[in-house]
């Protein structure tokens, strides 16, 4: 099964314009203490989703009006919060983040099992998934990104099942993979590391359920520095290698080999006028993911700090 066939996406559904606000027998919003003197109110996409202890009934409410209440500080509005949890989806549909290309460091990501604490959508996702196979990956650094991840041997069927079970309810994007090798590159190595407590070695790259549904996958072998340099040679092309040296300097991080290179003339003479300009450091992820290049407008140290990559060692000639 190729990477495309082994991964499917349940696309996000935004909070609808028409919601059902939980109210008491006087028609006032059912509230619970939230923070900084504010109370939380609860709105539902499907009226029957309202827990019994959250008001006595519902009344129609517009998303824009509830969003205005939240922005004014009057209420914190929780959409589709599950029974026993005070948290749901935000009533304001936030603008999407800028697209990111550099994979997250393993140390900057943690995984938690999906539960009703994330909302009714998470309860549904967990219910249609195999035991211990639905997770939220959280980037704990400066970006604060997250992704819902489900491991299932048949991603396409899972998406159809989940879409039917969720119905009109809003939810974030859910990535469904048959193996951890099919997790999107941005999260792949971090997912392998964060889920290692649930991972048991089985056949190469296979993911199955056993016992209580624990995920099984073979731990991939990390690429070596020599292999990283071989990839640099292969991707640079013979015609461009004659005047370069690429085996004199490198940086190793927890997830990457960074191959540094410069002109042969500079290495042989030390004349700074013969150094290359724009020779972007060549990055090879240790898990075999596609290589990429760092920027030349910012120092390597600053770029590594930005993505939480911890330096393990370096040799700079």
PDB file of N, CA and C in Angstrom, residues 134-210:
ATOM      1  N   UNK A 134      -6.991   6.348  18.585  1.00  0.00           N
ATOM      2  CA  UNK A 134      -7.349   7.723  18.243  1.00  0.00           C
ATOM      3  C   UNK A 134      -6.602   8.673  19.184  1.00  0.00           C
ATOM      4  N   UNK A 135      -5.862   9.604  18.610  1.00  0.00           N
ATOM      5  CA  UNK A 135      -4.972  10.458  19.396  1.00  0.00           C
ATOM      6  C   UNK A 135      -5.082  11.914  18.959  1.00  0.00           C
ATOM      7  N   UNK A 136      -4.608  12.782  19.833  1.00  0.00           N
ATOM      8  CA  UNK A 136      -4.367  14.176  19.482  1.00  0.00           C
ATOM      9  C   UNK A 136      -2.876  14.422  19.657  1.00  0.00           C
ATOM     10  N   UNK A 137      -2.216  14.856  18.590  1.00  0.00           N
ATOM     11  CA  UNK A 137      -0.811  15.238  18.670  1.00  0.00           C
ATOM     12  C   UNK A 137      -0.747  16.735  18.936  1.00  0.00           C
ATOM     13  N   UNK A 138      -0.007  17.117  19.960  1.00  0.00           N
ATOM     14  CA  UNK A 138       0.066  18.512  20.387  1.00  0.00           C
ATOM     15  C   UNK A 138       1.497  19.001  20.297  1.00  0.00           C
ATOM     16  N   UNK A 139       1.699  20.087  19.560  1.00  0.00           N
ATOM     17  CA  UNK A 139       3.015  20.730  19.507  1.00  0.00           C
ATOM     18  C   UNK A 139       3.095  21.679  20.688  1.00  0.00           C
ATOM     19  N   UNK A 140       4.019  21.418  21.598  1.00  0.00           N
ATOM     20  CA  UNK A 140       4.065  22.129  22.873  1.00  0.00           C
ATOM     21  C   UNK A 140       4.971  23.342  22.855  1.00  0.00           C
ATOM     22  N   UNK A 141       5.521  23.685  21.703  1.00  0.00           N
ATOM     23  CA  UNK A 141       6.406  24.839  21.611  1.00  0.00           C
ATOM     24  C   UNK A 141       5.651  26.105  21.277  1.00  0.00           C
ATOM     25  N   UNK A 142       6.304  26.976  20.522  1.00  0.00           N
ATOM     26  CA  UNK A 142       5.748  28.304  20.280  1.00  0.00           C
ATOM     27  C   UNK A 142       4.598  28.293  19.292  1.00  0.00           C
ATOM     28  N   UNK A 143       4.450  27.233  18.496  1.00  0.00           N
ATOM     29  CA  UNK A 143       3.423  27.244  17.461  1.00  0.00           C
ATOM     30  C   UNK A 143       2.061  26.815  18.002  1.00  0.00           C
ATOM     31  N   UNK A 144       2.037  25.875  18.953  1.00  0.00           N
ATOM     32  CA  UNK A 144       0.779  25.442  19.538  1.00  0.00           C
ATOM     33  C   UNK A 144      -0.128  24.703  18.577  1.00  0.00           C
ATOM     34  N   UNK A 145       0.425  24.080  17.556  1.00  0.00           N
ATOM     35  CA  UNK A 145      -0.383  23.359  16.580  1.00  0.00           C
ATOM     36  C   UNK A 145      -0.832  22.014  17.135  1.00  0.00           C
ATOM     37  N   UNK A 146      -1.831  21.437  16.502  1.00  0.00           N
ATOM     38  CA  UNK A 146      -2.305  20.117  16.892  1.00  0.00           C
ATOM     39  C   UNK A 146      -2.895  19.425  15.683  1.00  0.00           C
ATOM     40  N   UNK A 147      -3.000  18.110  15.766  1.00  0.00           N
ATOM     41  CA  UNK A 147      -3.661  17.341  14.711  1.00  0.00           C
ATOM     42  C   UNK A 147      -4.285  16.108  15.348  1.00  0.00           C
ATOM     43  N   UNK A 148      -5.513  15.792  14.925  1.00  0.00           N
ATOM     44  CA  UNK A 148      -6.170  14.563  15.362  1.00  0.00           C
ATOM     45  C   UNK A 148      -5.706  13.439  14.444  1.00  0.00           C
ATOM     46  N   UNK A 149      -5.300  12.329  15.044  1.00  0.00           N
ATOM     47  CA  UNK A 149      -4.726  11.215  14.288  1.00  0.00           C
ATOM     48  C   UNK A 149      -5.406   9.917  14.688  1.00  0.00           C
ATOM     49  N   UNK A 150      -5.826   9.144  13.692  1.00  0.00           N
ATOM     50  CA  UNK A 150      -6.419   7.828  13.921  1.00  0.00           C
ATOM     51  C   UNK A 150      -5.631   6.809  13.121  1.00  0.00           C
ATOM     52  N   UNK A 151      -5.335   5.680  13.752  1.00  0.00           N
ATOM     53  CA  UNK A 151      -4.667   4.572  13.060  1.00  0.00           C
ATOM     54  C   UNK A 151      -5.706   3.490  12.801  1.00  0.00           C
ATOM     55  N   UNK A 152      -5.908   3.166  11.538  1.00  0.00           N
ATOM     56  CA  UNK A 152      -6.918   2.170  11.150  1.00  0.00           C
ATOM     57  C   UNK A 152      -6.431   1.461   9.889  1.00  0.00           C
ATOM     58  N   UNK A 153      -6.612   0.142   9.800  1.00  0.00           N
ATOM     59  CA  UNK A 153      -6.114  -0.584   8.627  1.00  0.00           C
ATOM     60  C   UNK A 153      -6.810  -0.223   7.329  1.00  0.00           C
ATOM     61  N   UNK A 154      -7.983   0.393   7.399  1.00  0.00           N
ATOM     62  CA  UNK A 154      -8.715   0.782   6.186  1.00  0.00           C
ATOM     63  C   UNK A 154      -9.161   2.236   6.321  1.00  0.00           C
ATOM     64  N   UNK A 155      -8.261   3.190   6.045  1.00  0.00           N
ATOM     65  CA  UNK A 155      -8.584   4.607   6.248  1.00  0.00           C
ATOM     66  C   UNK A 155      -9.824   5.074   5.490  1.00  0.00           C
ATOM     67  N   UNK A 156     -10.011   4.596   4.278  1.00  0.00           N
ATOM     68  CA  UNK A 156     -11.152   5.055   3.485  1.00  0.00           C
ATOM     69  C   UNK A 156     -12.478   4.657   4.131  1.00  0.00           C
ATOM     70  N   UNK A 157     -12.565   3.413   4.601  1.00  0.00           N
ATOM     71  CA  UNK A 157     -13.787   2.968   5.266  1.00  0.00           C
ATOM     72  C   UNK A 157     -13.997   3.721   6.582  1.00  0.00           C
ATOM     73  N   UNK A 158     -12.891   3.981   7.293  1.00  0.00           N
ATOM     74  CA  UNK A 158     -13.010   4.711   8.562  1.00  0.00           C
ATOM     75  C   UNK A 158     -13.595   6.092   8.313  1.00  0.00           C
ATOM     76  N   UNK A 159     -13.122   6.796   7.292  1.00  0.00           N
ATOM     77  CA  UNK A 159     -13.627   8.139   7.005  1.00  0.00           C
ATOM     78  C   UNK A 159     -15.125   8.101   6.718  1.00  0.00           C
ATOM     79  N   UNK A 160     -15.571   7.122   5.938  1.00  0.00           N
ATOM     80  CA  UNK A 160     -17.002   7.014   5.632  1.00  0.00           C
ATOM     81  C   UNK A 160     -17.809   6.753   6.897  1.00  0.00           C
ATOM     82  N   UNK A 161     -17.290   5.867   7.769  1.00  0.00           N
ATOM     83  CA  UNK A 161     -17.967   5.548   9.021  1.00  0.00           C
ATOM     84  C   UNK A 161     -18.070   6.778   9.920  1.00  0.00           C
ATOM     85  N   UNK A 162     -16.961   7.473  10.054  1.00  0.00           N
ATOM     86  CA  UNK A 162     -16.916   8.626  10.955  1.00  0.00           C
ATOM     87  C   UNK A 162     -17.800   9.754  10.450  1.00  0.00           C
ATOM     88  N   UNK A 163     -17.778  10.005   9.136  1.00  0.00           N
ATOM     89  CA  UNK A 163     -18.604  11.076   8.580  1.00  0.00           C
ATOM     90  C   UNK A 163     -20.082  10.807   8.844  1.00  0.00           C
ATOM     91  N   UNK A 164     -20.499   9.551   8.701  1.00  0.00           N
ATOM     92  CA  UNK A 164     -21.896   9.199   8.958  1.00  0.00           C
ATOM     93  C   UNK A 164     -22.239   9.373  10.434  1.00  0.00           C
ATOM     94  N   UNK A 165     -21.323   8.978  11.329  1.00  0.00           N
ATOM     95  CA  UNK A 165     -21.584   9.065  12.762  1.00  0.00           C
ATOM     96  C   UNK A 165     -21.584  10.516  13.246  1.00  0.00           C
ATOM     97  N   UNK A 166     -20.731  11.346  12.680  1.00  0.00           N
ATOM     98  CA  UNK A 166     -20.659  12.750  13.103  1.00  0.00           C
ATOM     99  C   UNK A 166     -21.839  13.561  12.593  1.00  0.00           C
ATOM    100  N   UNK A 167     -22.355  13.198  11.436  1.00  0.00           N
ATOM    101  CA  UNK A 167     -23.468  13.956  10.880  1.00  0.00           C
ATOM    102  C   UNK A 167     -23.092  15.409  10.666  1.00  0.00           C
ATOM    103  N   UNK A 168     -23.950  16.353  11.122  1.00  0.00           N
ATOM    104  CA  UNK A 168     -23.668  17.768  10.876  1.00  0.00           C
ATOM    105  C   UNK A 168     -22.721  18.399  11.900  1.00  0.00           C
ATOM    106  N   UNK A 169     -22.264  17.638  12.865  1.00  0.00           N
ATOM    107  CA  UNK A 169     -21.477  18.222  13.950  1.00  0.00           C
ATOM    108  C   UNK A 169     -20.137  18.766  13.436  1.00  0.00           C
ATOM    109  N   UNK A 170     -19.734  19.940  13.925  1.00  0.00           N
ATOM    110  CA  UNK A 170     -18.434  20.489  13.527  1.00  0.00           C
ATOM    111  C   UNK A 170     -17.300  19.701  14.169  1.00  0.00           C
ATOM    112  N   UNK A 171     -16.161  19.723  13.518  1.00  0.00           N
ATOM    113  CA  UNK A 171     -14.992  19.019  14.046  1.00  0.00           C
ATOM    114  C   UNK A 171     -13.754  19.499  13.305  1.00  0.00           C
ATOM    115  N   UNK A 172     -12.584  19.342  13.898  1.00  0.00           N
ATOM    116  CA  UNK A 172     -11.346  19.675  13.196  1.00  0.00           C
ATOM    117  C   UNK A 172     -11.004  18.581  12.190  1.00  0.00           C
ATOM    118  N   UNK A 173      -9.996  18.824  11.412  1.00  0.00           N
ATOM    119  CA  UNK A 173      -9.510  17.814  10.477  1.00  0.00           C
ATOM    120  C   UNK A 173      -8.988  16.602  11.250  1.00  0.00           C
ATOM    121  N   UNK A 174      -9.275  15.417  10.736  1.00  0.00           N
ATOM    122  CA  UNK A 174      -8.766  14.179  11.327  1.00  0.00           C
ATOM    123  C   UNK A 174      -7.984  13.433  10.253  1.00  0.00           C
ATOM    124  N   UNK A 175      -6.741  13.117  10.553  1.00  0.00           N
ATOM    125  CA  UNK A 175      -5.893  12.358   9.637  1.00  0.00           C
ATOM    126  C   UNK A 175      -5.962  10.887  10.024  1.00  0.00           C
ATOM    127  N   UNK A 176      -6.227  10.041   9.050  1.00  0.00           N
ATOM    128  CA  UNK A 176      -6.383   8.608   9.289  1.00  0.00           C
ATOM    129  C   UNK A 176      -5.307   7.873   8.504  1.00  0.00           C
ATOM    130  N   UNK A 177      -4.518   7.059   9.202  1.00  0.00           N
ATOM    131  CA  UNK A 177      -3.412   6.357   8.554  1.00  0.00           C
ATOM    132  C   UNK A 177      -3.493   4.863   8.835  1.00  0.00           C
ATOM    133  N   UNK A 178      -3.039   4.081   7.866  1.00  0.00           N
ATOM    134  CA  UNK A 178      -2.967   2.641   8.069  1.00  0.00           C
ATOM    135  C   UNK A 178      -1.709   2.262   8.828  1.00  0.00           C
ATOM    136  N   UNK A 179      -0.661   3.061   8.702  1.00  0.00           N
ATOM    137  CA  UNK A 179       0.586   2.828   9.425  1.00  0.00           C
ATOM    138  C   UNK A 179       1.157   4.161   9.871  1.00  0.00           C
ATOM    139  N   UNK A 180       1.993   4.119  10.888  1.00  0.00           N
ATOM    140  CA  UNK A 180       2.638   5.352  11.340  1.00  0.00           C
ATOM    141  C   UNK A 180       3.591   5.893  10.286  1.00  0.00           C
ATOM    142  N   UNK A 181       4.003   5.049   9.335  1.00  0.00           N
ATOM    143  CA  UNK A 181       4.845   5.520   8.237  1.00  0.00           C
ATOM    144  C   UNK A 181       4.084   6.434   7.292  1.00  0.00           C
ATOM    145  N   UNK A 182       2.754   6.475   7.404  1.00  0.00           N
ATOM    146  CA  UNK A 182       1.936   7.301   6.517  1.00  0.00           C
ATOM    147  C   UNK A 182       1.472   8.597   7.171  1.00  0.00           C
ATOM    148  N   UNK A 183       1.878   8.848   8.414  1.00  0.00           N
ATOM    149  CA  UNK A 183       1.572  10.128   9.057  1.00  0.00           C
ATOM    150  C   UNK A 183       2.196  11.240   8.206  1.00  0.00           C
ATOM    151  N   UNK A 184       1.520  12.365   8.016  1.00  0.00           N
ATOM    152  CA  UNK A 184       2.109  13.459   7.232  1.00  0.00           C
ATOM    153  C   UNK A 184       3.513  13.805   7.722  1.00  0.00           C
ATOM    154  N   UNK A 185       4.369  14.182   6.773  1.00  0.00           N
ATOM    155  CA  UNK A 185       5.786  14.408   7.079  1.00  0.00           C
ATOM    156  C   UNK A 185       5.986  15.414   8.209  1.00  0.00           C
ATOM    157  N   UNK A 186       5.128  16.404   8.281  1.00  0.00           N
ATOM    158  CA  UNK A 186       5.257  17.422   9.314  1.00  0.00           C
ATOM    159  C   UNK A 186       5.262  16.809  10.709  1.00  0.00           C
ATOM    160  N   UNK A 187       4.525  15.707  10.894  1.00  0.00           N
ATOM    161  CA  UNK A 187       4.333  15.102  12.201  1.00  0.00           C
ATOM    162  C   UNK A 187       4.925  13.704  12.302  1.00  0.00           C
ATOM    163  N   UNK A 188       5.445  13.140  11.232  1.00  0.00           N
ATOM    164  CA  UNK A 188       5.719  11.700  11.190  1.00  0.00           C
ATOM    165  C   UNK A 188       6.694  11.229  12.260  1.00  0.00           C
ATOM    166  N   UNK A 189       7.871  11.789  12.284  1.00  0.00           N
ATOM    167  CA  UNK A 189       8.860  11.299  13.249  1.00  0.00           C
ATOM    168  C   UNK A 189       8.408  11.587  14.688  1.00  0.00           C
ATOM    169  N   UNK A 190       7.807  12.755  14.886  1.00  0.00           N
ATOM    170  CA  UNK A 190       7.310  13.088  16.216  1.00  0.00           C
ATOM    171  C   UNK A 190       6.215  12.119  16.643  1.00  0.00           C
ATOM    172  N   UNK A 191       5.352  11.718  15.701  1.00  0.00           N
ATOM    173  CA  UNK A 191       4.288  10.770  16.027  1.00  0.00           C
ATOM    174  C   UNK A 191       4.876   9.427  16.430  1.00  0.00           C
ATOM    175  N   UNK A 192       5.882   8.973  15.691  1.00  0.00           N
ATOM    176  CA  UNK A 192       6.524   7.698  16.048  1.00  0.00           C
ATOM    177  C   UNK A 192       7.093   7.756  17.455  1.00  0.00           C
ATOM    178  N   UNK A 193       7.731   8.878  17.766  1.00  0.00           N
ATOM    179  CA  UNK A 193       8.353   9.002  19.077  1.00  0.00           C
ATOM    180  C   UNK A 193       7.304   9.146  20.177  1.00  0.00           C
ATOM    181  N   UNK A 194       6.302  10.007  19.937  1.00  0.00           N
ATOM    182  CA  UNK A 194       5.299  10.277  20.972  1.00  0.00           C
ATOM    183  C   UNK A 194       4.429   9.065  21.260  1.00  0.00           C
ATOM    184  N   UNK A 195       4.246   8.198  20.264  1.00  0.00           N
ATOM    185  CA  UNK A 195       3.384   7.036  20.436  1.00  0.00           C
ATOM    186  C   UNK A 195       4.158   5.772  20.777  1.00  0.00           C
ATOM    187  N   UNK A 196       5.428   5.920  21.098  1.00  0.00           N
ATOM    188  CA  UNK A 196       6.236   4.733  21.313  1.00  0.00           C
ATOM    189  C   UNK A 196       5.736   3.894  22.485  1.00  0.00           C
ATOM    190  N   UNK A 197       5.042   4.494  23.441  1.00  0.00           N
ATOM    191  CA  UNK A 197       4.473   3.714  24.528  1.00  0.00           C
ATOM    192  C   UNK A 197       3.355   2.807  24.074  1.00  0.00           C
ATOM    193  N   UNK A 198       2.757   3.119  22.901  1.00  0.00           N
ATOM    194  CA  UNK A 198       1.679   2.299  22.366  1.00  0.00           C
ATOM    195  C   UNK A 198       2.148   1.450  21.204  1.00  0.00           C
ATOM    196  N   UNK A 199       3.433   1.525  20.900  1.00  0.00           N
ATOM    197  CA  UNK A 199       3.955   0.869  19.705  1.00  0.00           C
ATOM    198  C   UNK A 199       4.757  -0.358  20.076  1.00  0.00           C
ATOM    199  N   UNK A 200       4.482  -1.457  19.390  1.00  0.00           N
ATOM    200  CA  UNK A 200       5.208  -2.700  19.588  1.00  0.00           C
ATOM    201  C   UNK A 200       5.748  -3.160  18.247  1.00  0.00           C
ATOM    202  N   UNK A 201       6.973  -3.635  18.218  1.00  0.00           N
ATOM    203  CA  UNK A 201       7.551  -4.070  16.957  1.00  0.00           C
ATOM    204  C   UNK A 201       6.817  -5.288  16.417  1.00  0.00           C
ATOM    205  N   UNK A 202       6.402  -5.154  15.148  1.00  0.00           N
ATOM    206  CA  UNK A 202       5.792  -6.282  14.435  1.00  0.00           C
ATOM    207  C   UNK A 202       6.465  -6.354  13.088  1.00  0.00           C
ATOM    208  N   UNK A 203       5.707  -6.640  12.027  1.00  0.00           N
ATOM    209  CA  UNK A 203       6.306  -6.662  10.699  1.00  0.00           C
ATOM    210  C   UNK A 203       6.699  -5.268  10.275  1.00  0.00           C
ATOM    211  N   UNK A 204       7.581  -5.149   9.331  1.00  0.00           N
ATOM    212  CA  UNK A 204       8.069  -3.855   8.885  1.00  0.00           C
ATOM    213  C   UNK A 204       6.917  -2.986   8.405  1.00  0.00           C
ATOM    214  N   UNK A 205       6.725  -1.881   9.113  1.00  0.00           N
ATOM    215  CA  UNK A 205       5.751  -0.904   8.682  1.00  0.00           C
ATOM    216  C   UNK A 205       4.306  -1.295   8.901  1.00  0.00           C
ATOM    217  N   UNK A 206       4.002  -2.465   9.477  1.00  0.00           N
ATOM    218  CA  UNK A 206       2.612  -2.863   9.618  1.00  0.00           C
ATOM    219  C   UNK A 206       1.992  -2.238  10.854  1.00  0.00           C
ATOM    220  N   UNK A 207       0.699  -1.978  10.790  1.00  0.00           N
ATOM    221  CA  UNK A 207      -0.041  -1.491  11.948  1.00  0.00           C
ATOM    222  C   UNK A 207      -1.266  -2.360  12.103  1.00  0.00           C
ATOM    223  N   UNK A 208      -1.402  -3.011  13.246  1.00  0.00           N
ATOM    224  CA  UNK A 208      -2.546  -3.866  13.500  1.00  0.00           C
ATOM    225  C   UNK A 208      -3.048  -3.569  14.892  1.00  0.00           C
ATOM    226  N   UNK A 209      -4.067  -4.281  15.330  1.00  0.00           N
ATOM    227  CA  UNK A 209      -4.497  -4.169  16.706  1.00  0.00           C
ATOM    228  C   UNK A 209      -4.352  -5.521  17.359  1.00  0.00           C
ATOM    229  N   UNK A 210      -3.939  -5.502  18.604  1.00  0.00           N
ATOM    230  CA  UNK A 210      -3.767  -6.747  19.337  1.00  0.00           C
ATOM    231  C   UNK A 210      -4.147  -6.494  20.777  1.00  0.00           C
TER     232      UNK A 210
END
